[in-house]
PDB file of C-alpha atoms in Angstrom:
ATOM      1  CA  UNK T  16       1.920 -52.323   2.891  1.00 39.00           C
ATOM      2  CA  UNK T  17       3.951 -49.347   2.656  1.00 31.00           C
ATOM      3  CA  UNK T  18       0.462 -47.397   2.097  1.00 40.00           C
ATOM      4  CA  UNK T  19      -0.672 -48.713   5.467  1.00 38.00           C
ATOM      5  CA  UNK T  20       2.457 -47.987   7.137  1.00 35.00           C
ATOM      6  CA  UNK T  21       2.137 -44.386   5.938  1.00 35.00           C
ATOM      7  CA  UNK T  22      -1.369 -43.926   7.136  1.00 34.00           C
ATOM      8  CA  UNK T  23      -0.439 -45.600  10.464  1.00 38.00           C
ATOM      9  CA  UNK T  24       2.422 -42.813  10.853  1.00 38.00           C
ATOM     10  CA  UNK T  25       0.157 -40.138   9.928  1.00 37.00           C
ATOM     11  CA  UNK T  26      -2.265 -41.399  12.486  1.00 34.00           C
ATOM     12  CA  UNK T  27      -0.019 -41.634  15.335  1.00 36.00           C
ATOM     13  CA  UNK T  28       1.475 -38.040  14.599  1.00 37.00           C
ATOM     14  CA  UNK T  29      -2.180 -36.992  14.562  1.00 37.00           C
ATOM     15  CA  UNK T  30      -2.613 -38.225  17.876  1.00 34.00           C
ATOM     16  CA  UNK T  31       0.616 -37.120  19.399  1.00 39.00           C
ATOM     17  CA  UNK T  32       0.796 -33.519  17.917  1.00 43.00           C
ATOM     18  CA  UNK T  33      -0.160 -30.311  20.010  1.00 46.00           C
ATOM     19  CA  UNK T  34      -3.885 -30.182  20.873  1.00 43.00           C
ATOM     20  CA  UNK T  35      -4.096 -26.960  18.747  1.00 44.00           C
ATOM     21  CA  UNK T  36      -3.272 -27.905  15.161  1.00 47.00           C
ATOM     22  CA  UNK T  37      -6.592 -26.302  13.816  1.00 49.00           C
ATOM     23  CA  UNK T  38      -6.911 -22.532  13.068  1.00 58.00           C
ATOM     24  CA  UNK T  39      -7.347 -20.327  16.478  1.00 72.00           C
ATOM     25  CA  UNK T  40     -10.727 -19.376  17.205  1.00 75.00           C
ATOM     26  CA  UNK T  41     -11.406 -15.591  18.074  1.00 77.00           C
ATOM     27  CA  UNK T  42     -12.732 -14.901  21.384  1.00 87.00           C
ATOM     28  CA  UNK T  43     -14.613 -11.657  21.408  1.00 84.00           C
ATOM     29  CA  UNK T  44     -14.150 -10.932  25.311  1.00 91.00           C
ATOM     30  CA  UNK T  45     -10.349 -11.045  24.830  1.00 96.00           C
ATOM     31  CA  UNK T  46      -8.593  -7.661  24.921  1.00 96.00           C
ATOM     32  CA  UNK T  47      -5.446  -7.364  22.570  1.00 94.00           C
ATOM     33  CA  UNK T  48      -3.872  -4.759  24.794  1.00 97.00           C
ATOM     34  CA  UNK T  49      -3.602  -6.134  28.482  1.00 98.00           C
ATOM     35  CA  UNK T  50      -0.803  -3.845  29.249  1.00 98.00           C
ATOM     36  CA  UNK T  51      -3.082  -0.709  28.627  1.00 98.00           C
ATOM     37  CA  UNK T  52      -6.139  -2.343  30.583  1.00 98.00           C
ATOM     38  CA  UNK T  53      -3.799  -2.813  33.579  1.00 98.00           C
ATOM     39  CA  UNK T  54      -1.812   0.530  33.370  1.00 97.00           C
ATOM     40  CA  UNK T  55      -1.298   1.938  36.805  1.00 96.00           C
ATOM     41  CA  UNK T  56      -2.990  -1.284  38.464  1.00 97.00           C
ATOM     42  CA  UNK T  57      -1.133  -4.134  39.906  1.00 95.00           C
ATOM     43  CA  UNK T  58      -3.406  -5.209  42.865  1.00 97.00           C
ATOM     44  CA  UNK T  59      -3.697  -8.661  43.392  1.00 98.00           C
ATOM     45  CA  UNK T  60      -7.406  -8.342  43.314  1.00 98.00           C
ATOM     46  CA  UNK T  61      -7.285  -5.363  40.300  1.00 98.00           C
ATOM     47  CA  UNK T  62      -9.707  -6.712  37.454  1.00 98.00           C
ATOM     48  CA  UNK T  63      -8.021  -7.286  34.111  1.00 98.00           C
ATOM     49  CA  UNK T  64      -9.644  -8.723  30.999  1.00 98.00           C
ATOM     50  CA  UNK T  65      -8.621 -12.042  29.456  1.00 98.00           C
ATOM     51  CA  UNK T  66      -6.222 -12.247  26.859  1.00 98.00           C
ATOM     52  CA  UNK T  67      -4.349 -14.817  24.583  1.00 97.00           C
ATOM     53  CA  UNK T  68      -0.880 -15.617  25.686  1.00 98.00           C
ATOM     54  CA  UNK T  69      -0.186 -17.778  22.658  1.00 98.00           C
ATOM     55  CA  UNK T  70      -2.029 -20.593  20.838  1.00 96.00           C
ATOM     56  CA  UNK T  71      -4.445 -22.408  22.857  1.00 95.00           C
ATOM     57  CA  UNK T  72      -3.240 -20.553  26.312  1.00 98.00           C
ATOM     58  CA  UNK T  73      -5.142 -17.384  27.807  1.00 98.00           C
ATOM     59  CA  UNK T  74      -4.702 -15.037  30.748  1.00 98.00           C
ATOM     60  CA  UNK T  75      -7.465 -14.850  33.125  1.00 98.00           C
ATOM     61  CA  UNK T  76      -5.818 -13.601  36.037  1.00 98.00           C
ATOM     62  CA  UNK T  77      -5.881 -10.145  37.765  1.00 98.00           C
ATOM     63  CA  UNK T  78      -3.442  -7.118  37.184  1.00 98.00           C
ATOM     64  CA  UNK T  79      -1.306  -8.351  39.760  1.00 98.00           C
ATOM     65  CA  UNK T  80      -1.449 -12.254  39.876  1.00 98.00           C
ATOM     66  CA  UNK T  81      -1.365 -14.586  36.943  1.00 98.00           C
ATOM     67  CA  UNK T  82      -3.998 -17.374  36.282  1.00 98.00           C
ATOM     68  CA  UNK T  83      -3.617 -19.401  33.025  1.00 98.00           C
ATOM     69  CA  UNK T  84      -6.430 -21.137  30.983  1.00 98.00           C
ATOM     70  CA  UNK T  85      -5.420 -23.809  28.428  1.00 98.00           C
ATOM     71  CA  UNK T  86      -7.678 -25.236  26.029  1.00 97.00           C
ATOM     72  CA  UNK T  87      -7.402 -29.069  25.071  1.00 96.00           C
ATOM     73  CA  UNK T  88      -9.532 -31.423  23.359  1.00 95.00           C
ATOM     74  CA  UNK T  89     -10.791 -32.927  26.725  1.00 97.00           C
ATOM     75  CA  UNK T  90     -11.578 -29.779  28.356  1.00 97.00           C
ATOM     76  CA  UNK T  91      -9.970 -26.760  30.222  1.00 98.00           C
ATOM     77  CA  UNK T  92      -6.759 -26.716  32.441  1.00 98.00           C
ATOM     78  CA  UNK T  93      -6.477 -23.695  34.768  1.00 98.00           C
ATOM     79  CA  UNK T  94      -3.209 -22.781  36.559  1.00 98.00           C
ATOM     80  CA  UNK T  95      -3.602 -20.837  39.695  1.00 98.00           C
ATOM     81  CA  UNK T  96      -6.666 -19.010  41.011  1.00 98.00           C
ATOM     82  CA  UNK T  97      -4.924 -16.171  42.731  1.00 97.00           C
ATOM     83  CA  UNK T  98      -6.292 -14.423  46.259  1.00 97.00           C
ATOM     84  CA  UNK T  99      -9.600 -15.600  47.530  1.00 97.00           C
ATOM     85  CA  UNK T 100     -11.062 -12.239  46.340  1.00 97.00           C
ATOM     86  CA  UNK T 101     -10.078 -13.074  42.832  1.00 98.00           C
ATOM     87  CA  UNK T 102     -12.136 -16.141  42.337  1.00 98.00           C
ATOM     88  CA  UNK T 103     -15.043 -14.441  40.998  1.00 98.00           C
ATOM     89  CA  UNK T 104     -12.898 -12.331  38.643  1.00 98.00           C
ATOM     90  CA  UNK T 105     -11.168 -15.466  37.160  1.00 98.00           C
ATOM     91  CA  UNK T 106     -14.380 -17.328  36.776  1.00 98.00           C
ATOM     92  CA  UNK T 107     -15.858 -13.947  34.963  1.00 98.00           C
ATOM     93  CA  UNK T 108     -13.088 -14.033  32.543  1.00 98.00           C
ATOM     94  CA  UNK T 109     -13.524 -17.820  31.658  1.00 98.00           C
ATOM     95  CA  UNK T 110     -17.047 -17.072  30.773  1.00 98.00           C
ATOM     96  CA  UNK T 111     -16.057 -13.928  29.032  1.00 97.00           C
ATOM     97  CA  UNK T 112     -13.897 -16.020  26.711  1.00 97.00           C
ATOM     98  CA  UNK T 113     -17.301 -17.764  25.824  1.00 96.00           C
ATOM     99  CA  UNK T 114     -16.386 -21.062  27.919  1.00 97.00           C
ATOM    100  CA  UNK T 115     -18.800 -22.750  30.380  1.00 97.00           C
ATOM    101  CA  UNK T 116     -17.248 -23.423  33.682  1.00 98.00           C
ATOM    102  CA  UNK T 117     -18.156 -26.782  33.536  1.00 97.00           C
ATOM    103  CA  UNK T 118     -15.391 -27.231  31.022  1.00 98.00           C
ATOM    104  CA  UNK T 119     -12.772 -26.502  33.462  1.00 98.00           C
ATOM    105  CA  UNK T 120     -11.539 -30.237  34.087  1.00 98.00           C
ATOM    106  CA  UNK T 121      -8.085 -29.583  35.989  1.00 98.00           C
ATOM    107  CA  UNK T 122      -6.475 -27.046  38.253  1.00 98.00           C
ATOM    108  CA  UNK T 123      -2.800 -26.941  38.783  1.00 98.00           C
ATOM    109  CA  UNK T 124      -0.965 -24.617  41.397  1.00 98.00           C
ATOM    110  CA  UNK T 125       2.508 -23.071  41.002  1.00 98.00           C
ATOM    111  CA  UNK T 126       3.065 -22.735  44.704  1.00 96.00           C
ATOM    112  CA  UNK T 127       1.203 -23.263  48.054  1.00 96.00           C
ATOM    113  CA  UNK T 128       0.585 -19.655  49.278  1.00 96.00           C
ATOM    114  CA  UNK T 129      -2.714 -17.954  49.705  1.00 95.00           C
ATOM    115  CA  UNK T 130      -2.092 -15.431  47.089  1.00 96.00           C
ATOM    116  CA  UNK T 131      -1.874 -18.078  44.295  1.00 97.00           C
ATOM    117  CA  UNK T 132      -3.870 -20.676  45.708  1.00 97.00           C
ATOM    118  CA  UNK T 133      -6.325 -19.089  48.002  1.00 96.00           C
ATOM    119  CA  UNK T 134      -8.962 -19.048  45.347  1.00 98.00           C
ATOM    120  CA  UNK T 135      -8.669 -22.704  44.233  1.00 98.00           C
ATOM    121  CA  UNK T 136     -10.976 -24.077  46.485  1.00 98.00           C
ATOM    122  CA  UNK T 137     -13.789 -21.777  45.375  1.00 98.00           C
ATOM    123  CA  UNK T 138     -13.087 -22.065  41.954  1.00 98.00           C
ATOM    124  CA  UNK T 139     -12.863 -25.896  42.176  1.00 98.00           C
ATOM    125  CA  UNK T 140     -16.651 -25.801  43.775  1.00 98.00           C
ATOM    126  CA  UNK T 141     -17.793 -23.703  41.029  1.00 98.00           C
ATOM    127  CA  UNK T 142     -16.375 -25.739  38.277  1.00 98.00           C
ATOM    128  CA  UNK T 143     -16.462 -29.347  39.440  1.00 98.00           C
ATOM    129  CA  UNK T 144     -12.786 -29.518  38.465  1.00 98.00           C
ATOM    130  CA  UNK T 145     -10.096 -31.616  39.795  1.00 98.00           C
ATOM    131  CA  UNK T 146      -6.938 -30.348  41.509  1.00 98.00           C
ATOM    132  CA  UNK T 147      -3.513 -31.669  40.868  1.00 97.00           C
ATOM    133  CA  UNK T 148      -0.871 -30.741  43.452  1.00 97.00           C
ATOM    134  CA  UNK T 149       2.789 -30.403  42.431  1.00 97.00           C
ATOM    135  CA  UNK T 150       5.290 -32.864  44.026  1.00 97.00           C
ATOM    136  CA  UNK T 151       5.456 -31.309  47.181  1.00 97.00           C
ATOM    137  CA  UNK T 152       2.193 -29.405  47.575  1.00 97.00           C
ATOM    138  CA  UNK T 153      -0.255 -32.105  48.777  1.00 97.00           C
ATOM    139  CA  UNK T 154      -0.396 -31.388  52.511  1.00 96.00           C
ATOM    140  CA  UNK T 155      -0.616 -27.435  52.150  1.00 95.00           C
ATOM    141  CA  UNK T 156      -3.316 -27.701  49.536  1.00 97.00           C
ATOM    142  CA  UNK T 157      -5.664 -30.447  51.421  1.00 97.00           C
ATOM    143  CA  UNK T 158      -5.092 -28.704  54.859  1.00 95.00           C
ATOM    144  CA  UNK T 159      -5.067 -24.990  54.002  1.00 94.00           C
ATOM    145  CA  UNK T 160      -2.167 -24.605  56.180  1.00 92.00           C
ATOM    146  CA  UNK T 161       1.336 -23.518  54.888  1.00 90.00           C
ATOM    147  CA  UNK T 162       4.414 -25.652  55.887  1.00 91.00           C
ATOM    148  CA  UNK T 163       6.044 -24.732  59.208  1.00 93.00           C
ATOM    149  CA  UNK T 164       9.723 -24.988  57.055  1.00 94.00           C
ATOM    150  CA  UNK T 165       8.450 -22.195  54.925  1.00 96.00           C
ATOM    151  CA  UNK T 166      10.632 -18.864  55.732  1.00 97.00           C
ATOM    152  CA  UNK T 167       7.230 -17.154  55.264  1.00 96.00           C
ATOM    153  CA  UNK T 168       5.370 -19.239  57.705  1.00 94.00           C
ATOM    154  CA  UNK T 169       4.818 -16.727  60.331  1.00 93.00           C
ATOM    155  CA  UNK T 170       3.319 -14.159  57.899  1.00 91.00           C
ATOM    156  CA  UNK T 171       1.426 -16.735  55.878  1.00 92.00           C
ATOM    157  CA  UNK T 172      -0.267 -17.978  59.115  1.00 90.00           C
ATOM    158  CA  UNK T 173      -2.389 -14.886  58.946  1.00 88.00           C
ATOM    159  CA  UNK T 174      -3.853 -15.950  55.617  1.00 88.00           C
ATOM    160  CA  UNK T 175      -4.847 -19.525  55.694  1.00 86.00           C
ATOM    161  CA  UNK T 176      -6.443 -21.119  52.694  1.00 93.00           C
ATOM    162  CA  UNK T 177      -9.490 -22.986  52.157  1.00 94.00           C
ATOM    163  CA  UNK T 178      -8.880 -26.668  52.009  1.00 96.00           C
ATOM    164  CA  UNK T 179      -9.097 -28.038  48.385  1.00 97.00           C
ATOM    165  CA  UNK T 180      -9.946 -31.527  47.496  1.00 97.00           C
ATOM    166  CA  UNK T 181      -6.638 -32.830  45.830  1.00 98.00           C
ATOM    167  CA  UNK T 182      -6.962 -35.919  43.267  1.00 98.00           C
ATOM    168  CA  UNK T 183      -3.406 -36.831  43.338  1.00 96.00           C
ATOM    169  CA  UNK T 184      -0.057 -35.337  43.209  1.00 97.00           C
ATOM    170  CA  UNK T 185       2.513 -35.331  40.249  1.00 97.00           C
ATOM    171  CA  UNK T 186       5.806 -36.361  40.760  1.00 98.00           C
ATOM    172  CA  UNK T 187       8.887 -34.380  40.028  1.00 98.00           C
ATOM    173  CA  UNK T 188       9.554 -34.342  36.020  1.00 98.00           C
ATOM    174  CA  UNK T 189       6.140 -36.305  35.982  1.00 98.00           C
ATOM    175  CA  UNK T 190       3.514 -35.281  33.415  1.00 97.00           C
ATOM    176  CA  UNK T 191      -0.469 -34.899  33.272  1.00 97.00           C
ATOM    177  CA  UNK T 192      -1.727 -34.986  29.748  1.00 98.00           C
ATOM    178  CA  UNK T 193      -5.127 -33.587  29.139  1.00 97.00           C
ATOM    179  CA  UNK T 194      -6.742 -33.940  25.404  1.00 96.00           C
ATOM    180  CA  UNK T 195      -3.247 -34.051  23.765  1.00 95.00           C
ATOM    181  CA  UNK T 196      -1.543 -31.571  25.748  1.00 97.00           C
ATOM    182  CA  UNK T 197       0.995 -32.741  28.357  1.00 98.00           C
ATOM    183  CA  UNK T 198       1.766 -30.477  31.224  1.00 98.00           C
ATOM    184  CA  UNK T 199       5.057 -31.472  33.227  1.00 98.00           C
ATOM    185  CA  UNK T 200       5.623 -30.498  36.660  1.00 98.00           C
ATOM    186  CA  UNK T 201       9.099 -29.589  37.899  1.00 98.00           C
ATOM    187  CA  UNK T 202       9.961 -29.127  41.489  1.00 98.00           C
ATOM    188  CA  UNK T 203      11.414 -25.655  41.914  1.00 98.00           C
ATOM    189  CA  UNK T 204      11.615 -24.963  45.590  1.00 98.00           C
ATOM    190  CA  UNK T 205      13.136 -21.555  45.597  1.00 98.00           C
ATOM    191  CA  UNK T 206      10.145 -19.399  46.756  1.00 98.00           C
ATOM    192  CA  UNK T 207       8.344 -22.134  48.921  1.00 97.00           C
ATOM    193  CA  UNK T 208       8.998 -25.944  49.786  1.00 97.00           C
ATOM    194  CA  UNK T 209       6.192 -26.708  47.320  1.00 97.00           C
ATOM    195  CA  UNK T 210       7.050 -24.410  44.400  1.00 98.00           C
ATOM    196  CA  UNK T 211       6.474 -26.223  41.089  1.00 98.00           C
ATOM    197  CA  UNK T 212       7.017 -24.674  37.701  1.00 98.00           C
ATOM    198  CA  UNK T 213       4.833 -26.076  34.628  1.00 98.00           C
ATOM    199  CA  UNK T 214       5.661 -26.444  31.055  1.00 98.00           C
ATOM    200  CA  UNK T 215       3.406 -27.541  28.036  1.00 98.00           C
ATOM    201  CA  UNK T 216       3.668 -27.287  24.181  1.00 97.00           C
ATOM    202  CA  UNK T 217       1.170 -24.882  21.964  1.00 96.00           C
ATOM    203  CA  UNK T 218       1.001 -23.911  18.333  1.00 95.00           C
ATOM    204  CA  UNK T 219      -0.099 -21.124  16.353  1.00 95.00           C
ATOM    205  CA  UNK T 220      -0.522 -22.707  12.810  1.00 92.00           C
ATOM    206  CA  UNK T 221       2.817 -24.473  12.226  1.00 94.00           C
ATOM    207  CA  UNK T 222       4.776 -22.591  14.806  1.00 96.00           C
ATOM    208  CA  UNK T 223       4.976 -24.378  18.153  1.00 97.00           C
ATOM    209  CA  UNK T 224       6.423 -22.881  21.177  1.00 98.00           C
ATOM    210  CA  UNK T 225       6.787 -24.157  24.807  1.00 98.00           C
ATOM    211  CA  UNK T 226       5.377 -22.219  27.624  1.00 98.00           C
ATOM    212  CA  UNK T 227       7.414 -22.234  30.845  1.00 98.00           C
ATOM    213  CA  UNK T 228       5.109 -21.254  33.794  1.00 98.00           C
ATOM    214  CA  UNK T 229       8.283 -20.543  36.243  1.00 98.00           C
ATOM    215  CA  UNK T 230       7.346 -20.187  39.686  1.00 98.00           C
ATOM    216  CA  UNK T 231       8.478 -17.389  41.703  1.00 98.00           C
ATOM    217  CA  UNK T 232      12.133 -16.975  42.507  1.00 98.00           C
ATOM    218  CA  UNK T 233      12.111 -14.485  45.450  1.00 97.00           C
ATOM    219  CA  UNK T 234      13.487 -15.907  48.584  1.00 97.00           C
ATOM    220  CA  UNK T 235      11.054 -13.626  51.107  1.00 95.00           C
ATOM    221  CA  UNK T 236      10.870 -14.345  54.581  1.00 96.00           C
ATOM    222  CA  UNK T 237       9.344 -13.574  57.858  1.00 96.00           C
ATOM    223  CA  UNK T 238      11.020 -10.991  60.300  1.00 94.00           C
ATOM    224  CA  UNK T 239      13.611 -12.704  62.064  1.00 93.00           C
ATOM    225  CA  UNK T 240      14.133 -15.649  59.624  1.00 96.00           C
ATOM    226  CA  UNK T 241      17.796 -16.358  58.885  1.00 97.00           C
ATOM    227  CA  UNK T 242      18.648 -18.741  55.733  1.00 97.00           C
ATOM    228  CA  UNK T 243      22.266 -19.159  57.225  1.00 97.00           C
ATOM    229  CA  UNK T 244      20.513 -21.004  60.040  1.00 97.00           C
ATOM    230  CA  UNK T 245      18.741 -23.327  57.666  1.00 97.00           C
ATOM    231  CA  UNK T 246      21.367 -25.065  55.522  1.00 97.00           C
ATOM    232  CA  UNK T 247      18.665 -27.321  54.239  1.00 97.00           C
ATOM    233  CA  UNK T 248      16.547 -24.427  53.176  1.00 97.00           C
ATOM    234  CA  UNK T 249      19.707 -23.019  51.199  1.00 98.00           C
ATOM    235  CA  UNK T 250      20.048 -26.104  49.336  1.00 98.00           C
ATOM    236  CA  UNK T 251      16.665 -26.291  48.570  1.00 98.00           C
ATOM    237  CA  UNK T 252      16.761 -22.735  46.957  1.00 98.00           C
ATOM    238  CA  UNK T 253      19.960 -23.507  45.124  1.00 98.00           C
ATOM    239  CA  UNK T 254      18.303 -26.286  43.771  1.00 98.00           C
ATOM    240  CA  UNK T 255      15.233 -24.991  42.905  1.00 98.00           C
ATOM    241  CA  UNK T 256      16.865 -21.891  41.201  1.00 98.00           C
ATOM    242  CA  UNK T 257      18.719 -24.407  39.042  1.00 98.00           C
ATOM    243  CA  UNK T 258      15.838 -26.215  37.904  1.00 98.00           C
ATOM    244  CA  UNK T 259      13.936 -23.037  36.680  1.00 98.00           C
ATOM    245  CA  UNK T 260      17.103 -21.993  34.663  1.00 98.00           C
ATOM    246  CA  UNK T 261      17.010 -25.321  33.259  1.00 98.00           C
ATOM    247  CA  UNK T 262      13.427 -25.400  32.052  1.00 98.00           C
ATOM    248  CA  UNK T 263      12.404 -25.722  28.325  1.00 98.00           C
ATOM    249  CA  UNK T 264      11.510 -21.970  27.803  1.00 98.00           C
ATOM    250  CA  UNK T 265      10.428 -20.445  24.836  1.00 98.00           C
ATOM    251  CA  UNK T 266       7.808 -18.161  26.612  1.00 98.00           C
ATOM    252  CA  UNK T 267       8.286 -17.264  29.973  1.00 98.00           C
ATOM    253  CA  UNK T 268       5.271 -16.643  32.478  1.00 98.00           C
ATOM    254  CA  UNK T 269       5.576 -15.801  36.142  1.00 98.00           C
ATOM    255  CA  UNK T 270       2.994 -16.049  39.030  1.00 98.00           C
ATOM    256  CA  UNK T 271       3.536 -12.295  39.394  1.00 98.00           C
ATOM    257  CA  UNK T 272       3.229 -10.669  35.763  1.00 98.00           C
ATOM    258  CA  UNK T 273       5.508  -7.976  36.366  1.00 97.00           C
ATOM    259  CA  UNK T 274       8.388 -10.507  37.374  1.00 98.00           C
ATOM    260  CA  UNK T 275       8.631 -11.378  33.648  1.00 98.00           C
ATOM    261  CA  UNK T 276       7.343  -8.085  32.184  1.00 98.00           C
ATOM    262  CA  UNK T 277       4.300 -10.076  30.753  1.00 98.00           C
ATOM    263  CA  UNK T 278       1.847  -7.599  29.825  1.00 98.00           C
ATOM    264  CA  UNK T 279       4.185  -5.522  27.432  1.00 98.00           C
ATOM    265  CA  UNK T 280       5.317  -8.849  25.802  1.00 98.00           C
ATOM    266  CA  UNK T 281       1.752  -9.963  25.492  1.00 98.00           C
ATOM    267  CA  UNK T 282       0.505  -6.404  24.034  1.00 97.00           C
ATOM    268  CA  UNK T 283       3.363  -6.493  21.422  1.00 97.00           C
ATOM    269  CA  UNK T 284       5.424  -3.804  23.001  1.00 97.00           C
ATOM    270  CA  UNK T 285       8.349  -6.368  23.574  1.00 97.00           C
ATOM    271  CA  UNK T 286       9.206  -9.700  22.498  1.00 98.00           C
ATOM    272  CA  UNK T 287       6.861 -12.584  23.629  1.00 98.00           C
ATOM    273  CA  UNK T 288       9.245 -15.218  22.794  1.00 98.00           C
ATOM    274  CA  UNK T 289      12.678 -14.785  24.766  1.00 96.00           C
ATOM    275  CA  UNK T 290      15.037 -17.723  24.551  1.00 93.00           C
ATOM    276  CA  UNK T 291      17.201 -17.930  27.525  1.00 96.00           C
ATOM    277  CA  UNK T 292      14.578 -16.001  29.821  1.00 98.00           C
ATOM    278  CA  UNK T 293      14.119 -18.735  32.410  1.00 98.00           C
ATOM    279  CA  UNK T 294      17.939 -18.739  32.786  1.00 98.00           C
ATOM    280  CA  UNK T 295      18.133 -15.037  33.055  1.00 98.00           C
ATOM    281  CA  UNK T 296      15.408 -14.945  35.499  1.00 98.00           C
ATOM    282  CA  UNK T 297      16.929 -17.536  37.714  1.00 98.00           C
ATOM    283  CA  UNK T 298      20.385 -16.162  37.580  1.00 98.00           C
ATOM    284  CA  UNK T 299      19.213 -12.744  38.760  1.00 98.00           C
ATOM    285  CA  UNK T 300      17.068 -14.529  41.602  1.00 98.00           C
ATOM    286  CA  UNK T 301      20.531 -16.247  42.491  1.00 98.00           C
ATOM    287  CA  UNK T 302      22.523 -12.944  42.745  1.00 98.00           C
ATOM    288  CA  UNK T 303      19.803 -11.595  45.073  1.00 98.00           C
ATOM    289  CA  UNK T 304      19.748 -14.659  47.278  1.00 98.00           C
ATOM    290  CA  UNK T 305      23.681 -14.171  47.538  1.00 98.00           C
ATOM    291  CA  UNK T 306      23.378 -10.773  48.558  1.00 97.00           C
ATOM    292  CA  UNK T 307      20.788 -11.745  51.273  1.00 97.00           C
ATOM    293  CA  UNK T 308      23.153 -14.425  52.725  1.00 97.00           C
ATOM    294  CA  UNK T 309      25.902 -12.073  52.677  1.00 97.00           C
ATOM    295  CA  UNK T 310      23.987  -9.343  54.467  1.00 96.00           C
ATOM    296  CA  UNK T 311      22.816 -12.084  57.241  1.00 95.00           C
ATOM    297  CA  UNK T 312      26.542 -12.765  57.811  1.00 91.00           C
ATOM    298  CA  UNK T 313      27.115  -9.276  58.677  1.00 85.00           C
ATOM    299  CA  UNK T 314      24.535  -9.017  61.327  1.00 71.00           C
ATOM    300  CA  UNK T 315      25.121 -11.029  64.496  1.00 58.00           C
ATOM    301  CA  UNK T 316      21.609 -12.440  65.747  1.00 58.00           C
ATOM    302  CA  UNK T 317      20.261 -11.480  69.200  1.00 55.00           C
ATOM    303  CA  UNK T 318      20.126 -14.475  71.440  1.00 56.00           C
ATOM    304  CA  UNK T 319      16.841 -14.505  73.525  1.00 51.00           C
TER     305      UNK T 319
END
């Protein structure tokens, strides 16, 4: 009886362990120094080579916009696609790693702006992948239109997105598990109403880390927008920054790689694992937001 219990326990552990417990496979198309490859280039459509982030997670985006690819036992999961012009670059990076495009089964999105989700529809057509919306992204992704409550709405109207077919939306703190890898969605509406951060666990040998794809934390707006006129939005920003700061976060990644100094960290020039990085990232954004609110109070709006 005891032997059966031990065997059952071992089997359960194997089924619930992170998907990458086996040795890491080399990928000849990947670079070991993405910092050098993107030196002097940070354009949103500037090509970058693919590179391993950690364990089963790969960087497949451009020099200026992050896209991540996660290997699982049930196919590949892509996080973000970048600007529309980046779609062929992301697809080519997936091929360079030796993967068939048809292995891309799911696409997740950080936030519903054209510079991060603009390529999603084209990538979906090329791969047949299903799109999962974050807690408050569904309407924007299926319509291609940004929320009128977004502080950047007037700017974003100039760059509509191609509508994507969305299979379903994940609730806040909800999980989507693919091939043993669980992706947890966190509503973090600091940058946009639908901003979503994602976390998952991955291993290299016996060393496992939690990757936090922490969404953008900047509070950019169109000209003339005043946060002080929108107390609801101020509350959303505060709650979003608090959620980002509380993420489980061994390895922080951001939709703009420069915001988390990602390339030097991936290339070994700085520490990849930085405990407390999500809290520092959120705190710095909070200070910038406080300064923005203070500056608005110094300016008397002109009545039209």
